PDB file of C-alpha atoms and ligand atoms in Angstrom:
ATOM      1  CA  MET A  18      93.677  88.355 109.389  1.00 67.00           C
ATOM      2  CA  PRO A  19      94.097  89.664 113.016  1.00 73.00           C
ATOM      3  CA  SER A  20      91.274  89.218 115.445  1.00 92.00           C
ATOM      4  CA  PRO A  21      90.437  92.530 117.153  1.00 96.00           C
ATOM      5  CA  SER A  22      88.868  92.716 120.606  1.00 98.00           C
ATOM      6  CA  ILE A  23      85.391  94.162 120.823  1.00 98.00           C
ATOM      7  CA  GLY A  24      83.563  94.934 124.075  1.00 98.00           C
ATOM      8  CA  VAL A  25      79.787  95.040 123.673  1.00 98.00           C
ATOM      9  CA  VAL A  26      77.762  96.962 126.266  1.00 98.00           C
ATOM     10  CA  GLY A  27      74.060  96.310 125.987  1.00 98.00           C
ATOM     11  CA  SER A  28      70.888  94.324 126.452  1.00 98.00           C
ATOM     12  CA  CYS A  29      70.150  90.616 126.423  1.00 98.00           C
ATOM     13  CA  ASN A  30      66.551  89.577 125.797  1.00 98.00           C
ATOM     14  CA  VAL A  31      64.498  86.499 125.173  1.00 98.00           C
ATOM     15  CA  ASP A  32      62.656  87.227 121.915  1.00 97.00           C
ATOM     16  CA  LEU A  33      59.089  85.881 121.761  1.00 98.00           C
ATOM     17  CA  VAL A  34      58.425  85.933 118.025  1.00 96.00           C
ATOM     18  CA  VAL A  35      55.112  85.496 116.231  1.00 97.00           C
ATOM     19  CA  ARG A  36      54.758  85.575 112.470  1.00 96.00           C
ATOM     20  CA  CYS A  37      51.594  87.100 110.973  1.00 97.00           C
ATOM     21  CA  ALA A  38      50.447  88.044 107.468  1.00 97.00           C
ATOM     22  CA  ASP A  39      50.298  91.746 108.228  1.00 97.00           C
ATOM     23  CA  LEU A  40      51.413  93.726 111.283  1.00 97.00           C
ATOM     24  CA  PRO A  41      48.520  95.041 113.390  1.00 97.00           C
ATOM     25  CA  ARG A  42      47.591  98.692 113.037  1.00 96.00           C
ATOM     26  CA  ARG A  43      47.005 100.730 116.220  1.00 96.00           C
ATOM     27  CA  GLY A  44      44.061  99.213 118.072  1.00 96.00           C
ATOM     28  CA  GLU A  45      43.871  96.205 115.721  1.00 97.00           C
ATOM     29  CA  THR A  46      44.115  92.493 116.647  1.00 97.00           C
ATOM     30  CA  VAL A  47      45.514  90.054 114.100  1.00 97.00           C
ATOM     31  CA  LEU A  48      45.967  86.278 114.275  1.00 97.00           C
ATOM     32  CA  GLY A  49      49.479  84.870 113.964  1.00 98.00           C
ATOM     33  CA  GLU A  50      51.317  81.562 113.924  1.00 97.00           C
ATOM     34  CA  ASP A  51      52.806  79.702 116.931  1.00 97.00           C
ATOM     35  CA  VAL A  52      55.162  81.662 119.210  1.00 97.00           C
ATOM     36  CA  VAL A  53      58.879  80.925 118.818  1.00 97.00           C
ATOM     37  CA  ARG A  54      61.353  81.640 121.657  1.00 97.00           C
ATOM     38  CA  LEU A  55      64.718  82.920 120.353  1.00 96.00           C
ATOM     39  CA  PRO A  56      67.851  84.632 121.780  1.00 97.00           C
ATOM     40  CA  GLY A  57      67.929  88.401 121.276  1.00 97.00           C
ATOM     41  CA  GLY A  58      68.595  91.813 122.732  1.00 98.00           C
ATOM     42  CA  LYS A  59      70.637  94.331 120.787  1.00 98.00           C
ATOM     43  CA  GLY A  60      73.687  93.724 122.994  1.00 98.00           C
ATOM     44  CA  GLY A  61      73.481  89.956 122.792  1.00 98.00           C
ATOM     45  CA  ASN A  62      72.854  90.064 119.049  1.00 98.00           C
ATOM     46  CA  GLN A  63      75.794  92.392 118.389  1.00 98.00           C
ATOM     47  CA  ALA A  64      78.082  90.283 120.583  1.00 98.00           C
ATOM     48  CA  ALA A  65      76.988  87.080 118.825  1.00 98.00           C
ATOM     49  CA  ALA A  66      77.356  88.671 115.374  1.00 98.00           C
ATOM     50  CA  ALA A  67      80.841  90.003 116.123  1.00 98.00           C
ATOM     51  CA  ALA A  68      81.943  86.568 117.381  1.00 98.00           C
ATOM     52  CA  ARG A  69      80.539  84.886 114.233  1.00 97.00           C
ATOM     53  CA  LEU A  70      82.517  87.402 112.180  1.00 98.00           C
ATOM     54  CA  GLY A  71      85.729  86.387 113.954  1.00 97.00           C
ATOM     55  CA  ALA A  72      86.255  89.067 116.647  1.00 98.00           C
ATOM     56  CA  ARG A  73      87.273  88.344 120.248  1.00 98.00           C
ATOM     57  CA  VAL A  74      84.165  89.522 122.072  1.00 98.00           C
ATOM     58  CA  SER A  75      83.290  90.291 125.678  1.00 98.00           C
ATOM     59  CA  LEU A  76      79.755  91.180 126.656  1.00 98.00           C
ATOM     60  CA  MET A  77      78.824  93.623 129.447  1.00 98.00           C
ATOM     61  CA  ALA A  78      75.145  93.000 130.162  1.00 98.00           C
ATOM     62  CA  SER A  79      72.688  92.154 132.936  1.00 98.00           C
ATOM     63  CA  VAL A  80      70.399  89.099 132.933  1.00 98.00           C
ATOM     64  CA  GLY A  81      68.246  87.432 135.565  1.00 98.00           C
ATOM     65  CA  THR A  82      69.286  84.451 137.670  1.00 98.00           C
ATOM     66  CA  ASP A  83      66.322  82.733 135.958  1.00 98.00           C
ATOM     67  CA  GLU A  84      66.347  79.965 133.350  1.00 98.00           C
ATOM     68  CA  ALA A  85      66.150  82.519 130.570  1.00 98.00           C
ATOM     69  CA  GLY A  86      69.359  84.179 131.729  1.00 98.00           C
ATOM     70  CA  ASP A  87      71.145  80.786 131.894  1.00 98.00           C
ATOM     71  CA  TRP A  88      69.886  79.930 128.398  1.00 98.00           C
ATOM     72  CA  LEU A  89      71.009  83.207 126.785  1.00 98.00           C
ATOM     73  CA  LEU A  90      74.469  83.023 128.362  1.00 98.00           C
ATOM     74  CA  SER A  91      74.968  79.389 127.374  1.00 98.00           C
ATOM     75  CA  LEU A  92      74.213  80.223 123.715  1.00 98.00           C
ATOM     76  CA  LEU A  93      76.612  83.157 123.763  1.00 98.00           C
ATOM     77  CA  ARG A  94      79.318  80.998 125.362  1.00 98.00           C
ATOM     78  CA  GLU A  95      78.852  78.421 122.571  1.00 98.00           C
ATOM     79  CA  LEU A  96      79.655  81.200 120.078  1.00 97.00           C
ATOM     80  CA  GLY A  97      82.852  82.033 122.001  1.00 98.00           C
ATOM     81  CA  VAL A  98      81.606  85.241 123.600  1.00 98.00           C
ATOM     82  CA  ASP A  99      83.231  85.985 126.997  1.00 98.00           C
ATOM     83  CA  VAL A 100      80.298  86.477 129.341  1.00 98.00           C
ATOM     84  CA  THR A 101      82.294  86.602 132.604  1.00 97.00           C
ATOM     85  CA  SER A 102      81.412  90.321 133.061  1.00 97.00           C
ATOM     86  CA  VAL A 103      77.666  89.726 132.695  1.00 98.00           C
ATOM     87  CA  HIS A 104      75.773  90.789 135.847  1.00 97.00           C
ATOM     88  CA  ARG A 105      73.125  88.406 137.283  1.00 98.00           C
ATOM     89  CA  THR A 106      70.177  89.780 139.224  1.00 98.00           C
ATOM     90  CA  ALA A 107      66.965  88.582 140.846  1.00 98.00           C
ATOM     91  CA  ARG A 108      65.027  90.697 138.346  1.00 98.00           C
ATOM     92  CA  ALA A 109      63.599  88.817 135.358  1.00 98.00           C
ATOM     93  CA  THR A 110      65.661  88.586 132.168  1.00 98.00           C
ATOM     94  CA  GLY A 111      64.559  91.106 129.532  1.00 98.00           C
ATOM     95  CA  THR A 112      61.906  89.997 127.096  1.00 98.00           C
ATOM     96  CA  ALA A 113      61.069  91.339 123.609  1.00 98.00           C
ATOM     97  CA  PHE A 114      57.647  90.783 122.081  1.00 98.00           C
ATOM     98  CA  ILE A 115      58.117  90.684 118.319  1.00 96.00           C
ATOM     99  CA  ALA A 116      55.681  90.410 115.419  1.00 96.00           C
ATOM    100  CA  VAL A 117      57.104  89.667 111.928  1.00 93.00           C
ATOM    101  CA  ASP A 118      54.962  90.064 108.796  1.00 94.00           C
ATOM    102  CA  HIS A 119      55.041  88.289 105.378  1.00 92.00           C
ATOM    103  CA  ALA A 120      57.630  90.765 104.080  1.00 89.00           C
ATOM    104  CA  GLY A 121      59.974  90.297 107.022  1.00 86.00           C
ATOM    105  CA  GLU A 122      59.081  93.697 108.588  1.00 89.00           C
ATOM    106  CA  ASN A 123      58.623  93.793 112.327  1.00 92.00           C
ATOM    107  CA  GLN A 124      57.214  95.535 115.403  1.00 95.00           C
ATOM    108  CA  ILE A 125      58.994  95.132 118.747  1.00 95.00           C
ATOM    109  CA  VAL A 126      58.099  95.958 122.345  1.00 97.00           C
ATOM    110  CA  VAL A 127      60.862  95.348 124.918  1.00 97.00           C
ATOM    111  CA  ALA A 128      60.285  94.737 128.661  1.00 98.00           C
ATOM    112  CA  PRO A 129      63.834  95.585 129.870  1.00 97.00           C
ATOM    113  CA  GLY A 130      63.736  93.751 133.230  1.00 98.00           C
ATOM    114  CA  ALA A 131      67.275  92.877 134.283  1.00 98.00           C
ATOM    115  CA  ASN A 132      68.785  95.087 131.559  1.00 98.00           C
ATOM    116  CA  ALA A 133      67.873  98.117 133.672  1.00 97.00           C
ATOM    117  CA  GLU A 134      70.326  96.982 136.346  1.00 97.00           C
ATOM    118  CA  LEU A 135      73.451  97.000 134.210  1.00 97.00           C
ATOM    119  CA  ASP A 136      76.298  98.820 135.987  1.00 94.00           C
ATOM    120  CA  LEU A 137      79.823  99.129 134.588  1.00 95.00           C
ATOM    121  CA  ALA A 138      81.529  99.731 137.997  1.00 90.00           C
ATOM    122  CA  ASN A 139      84.861  97.840 138.180  1.00 87.00           C
ATOM    123  CA  ILE A 140      84.753  96.809 134.538  1.00 93.00           C
ATOM    124  CA  GLY A 141      87.766  97.949 132.497  1.00 94.00           C
ATOM    125  CA  LEU A 142      86.754  99.060 129.007  1.00 97.00           C
ATOM    126  CA  ASP A 143      90.065 100.488 127.830  1.00 96.00           C
ATOM    127  CA  ARG A 144      91.375  96.943 127.110  1.00 96.00           C
ATOM    128  CA  PHE A 145      89.145  96.684 123.992  1.00 98.00           C
ATOM    129  CA  ASP A 146      90.081  97.910 120.517  1.00 98.00           C
ATOM    130  CA  VAL A 147      86.478  99.063 120.136  1.00 98.00           C
ATOM    131  CA  VAL A 148      83.507  99.256 122.508  1.00 98.00           C
ATOM    132  CA  LEU A 149      80.078  98.956 120.830  1.00 98.00           C
ATOM    133  CA  ALA A 150      76.902  99.952 122.670  1.00 98.00           C
ATOM    134  CA  GLN A 151      73.185 100.527 122.061  1.00 98.00           C
ATOM    135  CA  MET A 152      70.438 102.396 123.915  1.00 97.00           C
ATOM    136  CA  GLU A 153      68.531  99.520 125.549  1.00 97.00           C
ATOM    137  CA  VAL A 154      70.431 100.115 128.803  1.00 97.00           C
ATOM    138  CA  SER A 155      70.505 103.237 130.978  1.00 96.00           C
ATOM    139  CA  GLN A 156      71.857 106.554 129.735  1.00 96.00           C
ATOM    140  CA  ALA A 157      74.296 106.549 132.704  1.00 96.00           C
ATOM    141  CA  VAL A 158      75.817 103.290 131.456  1.00 97.00           C
ATOM    142  CA  ILE A 159      76.206 104.670 127.932  1.00 97.00           C
ATOM    143  CA  ASP A 160      77.784 107.877 129.204  1.00 97.00           C
ATOM    144  CA  ALA A 161      80.255 105.918 131.318  1.00 97.00           C
ATOM    145  CA  ALA A 162      81.111 103.566 128.460  1.00 98.00           C
ATOM    146  CA  ALA A 163      81.766 106.471 126.097  1.00 97.00           C
ATOM    147  CA  LEU A 164      83.997 108.139 128.672  1.00 96.00           C
ATOM    148  CA  ARG A 165      86.050 105.053 129.500  1.00 97.00           C
ATOM    149  CA  SER A 166      86.548 103.479 126.040  1.00 98.00           C
ATOM    150  CA  ARG A 167      89.494 103.984 123.759  1.00 97.00           C
ATOM    151  CA  SER A 168      87.240 103.887 120.721  1.00 98.00           C
ATOM    152  CA  PHE A 169      83.470 104.004 121.214  1.00 98.00           C
ATOM    153  CA  ILE A 170      80.815 103.193 118.586  1.00 98.00           C
ATOM    154  CA  LEU A 171      77.219 103.902 119.541  1.00 98.00           C
ATOM    155  CA  ASN A 172      74.230 102.292 117.824  1.00 98.00           C
ATOM    156  CA  ALA A 173      71.623 104.899 118.735  1.00 97.00           C
ATOM    157  CA  ALA A 174      68.818 102.322 118.901  1.00 96.00           C
ATOM    158  CA  PRO A 175      66.119 102.446 120.019  1.00 96.00           C
ATOM    159  CA  ALA A 176      65.448 106.138 119.411  1.00 94.00           C
ATOM    160  CA  VAL A 177      65.911 107.931 122.699  1.00 93.00           C
ATOM    161  CA  PRO A 178      67.634 111.276 123.411  1.00 92.00           C
ATOM    162  CA  VAL A 179      71.403 110.891 123.922  1.00 93.00           C
ATOM    163  CA  ASP A 180      73.588 113.287 125.905  1.00 94.00           C
ATOM    164  CA  PRO A 181      75.358 115.568 123.319  1.00 94.00           C
ATOM    165  CA  GLU A 182      78.657 115.150 125.210  1.00 95.00           C
ATOM    166  CA  THR A 183      78.388 111.374 124.828  1.00 97.00           C
ATOM    167  CA  LEU A 184      77.583 111.750 121.127  1.00 96.00           C
ATOM    168  CA  ALA A 185      80.659 113.941 120.739  1.00 95.00           C
ATOM    169  CA  ARG A 186      82.829 111.202 122.272  1.00 97.00           C
ATOM    170  CA  CYS A 187      81.702 108.588 119.701  1.00 98.00           C
ATOM    171  CA  ALA A 188      84.109 107.504 116.988  1.00 98.00           C
ATOM    172  CA  VAL A 189      80.991 106.624 114.932  1.00 98.00           C
ATOM    173  CA  VAL A 190      77.246 106.827 115.602  1.00 98.00           C
ATOM    174  CA  ILE A 191      75.144 104.268 113.726  1.00 98.00           C
ATOM    175  CA  ALA A 192      71.382 104.792 113.432  1.00 98.00           C
ATOM    176  CA  ASN A 193      68.445 104.121 111.137  1.00 96.00           C
ATOM    177  CA  GLU A 194      66.484 106.996 109.655  1.00 95.00           C
ATOM    178  CA  VAL A 195      63.923 107.100 112.523  1.00 94.00           C
ATOM    179  CA  GLU A 196      66.597 106.931 115.200  1.00 95.00           C
ATOM    180  CA  ALA A 197      68.597 109.654 113.496  1.00 95.00           C
ATOM    181  CA  GLU A 198      65.744 112.109 114.138  1.00 94.00           C
ATOM    182  CA  SER A 199      66.770 112.194 117.797  1.00 91.00           C
ATOM    183  CA  PHE A 200      70.147 113.882 117.140  1.00 93.00           C
ATOM    184  CA  ASP A 201      71.844 116.336 114.830  1.00 94.00           C
ATOM    185  CA  SER A 202      74.134 114.367 112.512  1.00 94.00           C
ATOM    186  CA  SER A 203      75.816 117.579 111.288  1.00 95.00           C
ATOM    187  CA  LYS A 204      77.395 117.869 114.761  1.00 95.00           C
ATOM    188  CA  LEU A 205      78.965 114.385 114.552  1.00 96.00           C
ATOM    189  CA  GLU A 206      82.320 113.676 112.978  1.00 96.00           C
ATOM    190  CA  HIS A 207      81.149 110.278 111.666  1.00 97.00           C
ATOM    191  CA  CYS A 208      77.584 109.014 111.429  1.00 98.00           C
ATOM    192  CA  VAL A 209      76.441 105.919 109.522  1.00 98.00           C
ATOM    193  CA  LEU A 210      72.790 105.847 108.557  1.00 98.00           C
ATOM    194  CA  THR A 211      71.250 102.473 107.760  1.00 98.00           C
ATOM    195  CA  LEU A 212      68.506 102.689 105.120  1.00 97.00           C
ATOM    196  CA  GLY A 213      67.048  99.157 105.325  1.00 92.00           C
ATOM    197  CA  ALA A 214      66.649  97.580 101.892  1.00 90.00           C
ATOM    198  CA  ARG A 215      68.268 100.702 100.303  1.00 95.00           C
ATOM    199  CA  GLY A 216      71.657 100.147 102.010  1.00 97.00           C
ATOM    200  CA  ALA A 217      73.576 102.692 104.090  1.00 98.00           C
ATOM    201  CA  VAL A 218      75.329 106.083 103.937  1.00 98.00           C
ATOM    202  CA  HIS A 219      78.323 107.490 105.776  1.00 98.00           C
ATOM    203  CA  LEU A 220      78.009 111.159 106.761  1.00 98.00           C
ATOM    204  CA  GLN A 221      80.932 113.237 107.914  1.00 97.00           C
ATOM    205  CA  ARG A 222      79.794 116.355 109.815  1.00 97.00           C
ATOM    206  CA  GLY A 223      76.391 115.795 108.086  1.00 96.00           C
ATOM    207  CA  ARG A 224      77.840 115.613 104.562  1.00 97.00           C
ATOM    208  CA  GLU A 225      77.476 112.341 102.599  1.00 97.00           C
ATOM    209  CA  VAL A 226      80.915 110.845 101.861  1.00 97.00           C
ATOM    210  CA  ASP A 227      80.012 107.205 100.976  1.00 97.00           C
ATOM    211  CA  ARG A 228      76.834 105.325  99.969  1.00 98.00           C
ATOM    212  CA  VAL A 229      76.357 101.585  99.460  1.00 97.00           C
ATOM    213  CA  THR A 230      73.263 100.081  97.936  1.00 95.00           C
ATOM    214  CA  ALA A 231      71.914  96.862  99.529  1.00 92.00           C
ATOM    215  CA  PRO A 232      71.664  93.710  97.440  1.00 89.00           C
ATOM    216  CA  THR A 233      68.219  92.625  96.295  1.00 90.00           C
ATOM    217  CA  LEU A 234      67.232  89.723  98.529  1.00 90.00           C
ATOM    218  CA  GLU A 235      63.930  88.261  99.707  1.00 91.00           C
ATOM    219  CA  PRO A 236      64.046  88.827 103.491  1.00 89.00           C
ATOM    220  CA  VAL A 237      62.516  86.287 105.819  1.00 90.00           C
ATOM    221  CA  ASP A 238      62.978  88.393 108.959  1.00 90.00           C
ATOM    222  CA  THR A 239      64.702  91.762 109.309  1.00 91.00           C
ATOM    223  CA  VAL A 240      64.919  91.574 113.164  1.00 92.00           C
ATOM    224  CA  GLY A 241      68.560  91.848 114.172  1.00 95.00           C
ATOM    225  CA  ALA A 242      69.813  92.885 110.691  1.00 95.00           C
ATOM    226  CA  GLY A 243      70.804  96.265 112.146  1.00 96.00           C
ATOM    227  CA  ASP A 244      72.666  94.488 114.925  1.00 98.00           C
ATOM    228  CA  VAL A 245      74.693  92.429 112.457  1.00 98.00           C
ATOM    229  CA  PHE A 246      75.400  95.609 110.485  1.00 98.00           C
ATOM    230  CA  CYS A 247      76.740  97.312 113.653  1.00 98.00           C
ATOM    231  CA  ALA A 248      78.903  94.328 114.647  1.00 98.00           C
ATOM    232  CA  ALA A 249      80.313  94.085 111.116  1.00 98.00           C
ATOM    233  CA  TYR A 250      81.038  97.797 110.993  1.00 98.00           C
ATOM    234  CA  ALA A 251      82.698  97.735 114.396  1.00 98.00           C
ATOM    235  CA  LEU A 252      84.888  94.833 113.353  1.00 98.00           C
ATOM    236  CA  GLN A 253      85.969  96.620 110.184  1.00 98.00           C
ATOM    237  CA  TYR A 254      86.584  99.811 112.157  1.00 98.00           C
ATOM    238  CA  ALA A 255      88.758  97.925 114.658  1.00 98.00           C
ATOM    239  CA  LEU A 256      90.685  96.452 111.718  1.00 97.00           C
ATOM    240  CA  ARG A 257      91.158 100.005 110.334  1.00 97.00           C
ATOM    241  CA  VAL A 258      89.626  99.043 107.025  1.00 97.00           C
ATOM    242  CA  PRO A 259      88.956 102.062 104.737  1.00 97.00           C
ATOM    243  CA  ALA A 260      85.506 103.591 105.446  1.00 97.00           C
ATOM    244  CA  TYR A 261      83.870 102.677 102.116  1.00 97.00           C
ATOM    245  CA  GLN A 262      85.025  99.079 102.366  1.00 97.00           C
ATOM    246  CA  ALA A 263      83.738  98.905 105.956  1.00 98.00           C
ATOM    247  CA  LEU A 264      80.341 100.183 104.864  1.00 98.00           C
ATOM    248  CA  ARG A 265      80.166  97.690 101.994  1.00 98.00           C
ATOM    249  CA  PHE A 266      81.080  94.787 104.300  1.00 98.00           C
ATOM    250  CA  ALA A 267      78.510  95.868 106.896  1.00 98.00           C
ATOM    251  CA  VAL A 268      75.702  96.279 104.330  1.00 98.00           C
ATOM    252  CA  ALA A 269      76.405  92.765 102.980  1.00 97.00           C
ATOM    253  CA  ALA A 270      76.499  91.233 106.494  1.00 97.00           C
ATOM    254  CA  GLY A 271      73.296  92.970 107.534  1.00 97.00           C
ATOM    255  CA  SER A 272      71.537  91.906 104.335  1.00 96.00           C
ATOM    256  CA  LEU A 273      72.602  88.228 104.690  1.00 96.00           C
ATOM    257  CA  ALA A 274      71.267  88.288 108.257  1.00 96.00           C
ATOM    258  CA  THR A 275      67.692  88.732 106.977  1.00 94.00           C
ATOM    259  CA  LEU A 276      67.556  85.292 105.369  1.00 93.00           C
ATOM    260  CA  ALA A 277      66.235  83.276 108.342  1.00 92.00           C
ATOM    261  CA  LEU A 278      63.824  83.756 111.242  1.00 90.00           C
ATOM    262  CA  GLY A 279      65.239  85.292 114.430  1.00 91.00           C
ATOM    263  CA  ALA A 280      67.753  87.977 115.294  1.00 91.00           C
ATOM    264  CA  GLN A 281      70.565  85.409 115.534  1.00 90.00           C
ATOM    265  CA  GLY A 282      69.194  82.954 112.968  1.00 89.00           C
ATOM    266  CA  ALA A 283      71.323  83.889 109.948  1.00 91.00           C
ATOM    267  CA  MET A 284      74.387  85.680 111.267  1.00 96.00           C
ATOM    268  CA  PRO A 285      77.149  85.265 108.660  1.00 96.00           C
ATOM    269  CA  THR A 286      80.807  84.440 109.226  1.00 97.00           C
ATOM    270  CA  ARG A 287      83.491  86.736 107.854  1.00 96.00           C
ATOM    271  CA  THR A 288      84.266  84.214 105.088  1.00 97.00           C
ATOM    272  CA  GLU A 289      80.581  84.044 104.086  1.00 96.00           C
ATOM    273  CA  VAL A 290      80.414  87.845 103.785  1.00 97.00           C
ATOM    274  CA  GLU A 291      83.681  88.006 101.819  1.00 96.00           C
ATOM    275  CA  GLN A 292      82.608  85.188  99.457  1.00 95.00           C
ATOM    276  CA  TRP A 293      79.260  86.854  98.905  1.00 93.00           C
ATOM    277  CA  LEU A 294      80.945  90.223  98.164  1.00 95.00           C
ATOM    278  CA  ALA A 295      83.343  88.530  95.756  1.00 94.00           C
ATOM    279  CA  ARG A 296      80.382  87.075  93.823  1.00 89.00           C
ATOM    280  CA  ALA A 297      78.340  90.336  93.916  1.00 83.00           C
TER     281      ALA A 297
HETATM  282  O1  LIG B 312      67.559  94.619 117.278  1.00 86.38           O
HETATM  283  C1  LIG B 312      66.736  93.511 117.475  1.00 86.38           C
HETATM  284  C2  LIG B 312      66.544  93.285 118.938  1.00 86.38           C
HETATM  285  O2  LIG B 312      65.812  94.348 119.501  1.00 86.38           O
HETATM  286  C3  LIG B 312      65.696  92.034 119.256  1.00 86.38           C
HETATM  287  O3  LIG B 312      66.486  90.883 119.357  1.00 86.38           O
HETATM  288  C4  LIG B 312      64.996  92.449 120.551  1.00 86.38           C
HETATM  289  O4  LIG B 312      65.388  91.706 121.638  1.00 86.38           O
HETATM  290  C5  LIG B 312      65.247  93.927 120.707  1.00 86.38           C
HETATM  291  O5  LIG B 312      66.226  94.185 121.682  1.00 86.38           O
END
């Protein structure tokens, strides 16, 4: 199987994760377990997941010159991600504050820090088969990436308004149901909606063309499952796998990613996903 090249443009965060029985409601305080420090950020997660799945991956991100930045980059290097284009800045590395409940559901607040300083000047993006980006970096970075990529996939997460011209340049837009409220999917050639435990659908110009149901699993932590889904879909897209097969592979990869704590705690390899699909 060939190994496509994927450029990931996005955030790198330290995830400070606390498990609790139930997520707090607005204005409520709940007690949780001990805090765990884990690697995260949608960009870092998607780069790590794509590398685990066998792609050649380069990350375009911005982290601090602090210990947290060193730590995140060393973990990505260990996975084989090329981090030579990652920008270092005096600003603190991004941090995500994450609560995870007994059912694996989560709440996340991100302090972007160094992520806000990502700049793609002098970085060639047309060398990648696919560029994959998310919305935890500036709109200007996303617009530039869409303009300069041969094939651009946008994970419209978190939910923020996206320039319609940038959306029109996307080969595929991937979003969950909440994020999809911030754009008109009927104006997009290809949009993939992730439905959590219910799976995912592929819409073409707003019309459903494929649907895959997720397997029944007992999730430990759903943080990062969407990132694994996006990385798996981008890999399949780069390999020119038929759309239904790509969706099925991505749903399986995203589901398997929920089986351990942490965004990068249970990222499957391509073989693990294929073996799981063969058994399903
Ligand atoms: O998608 C999950 C990620 O969102 C977490 O790792 C956190 O850092 C936030 O960026």
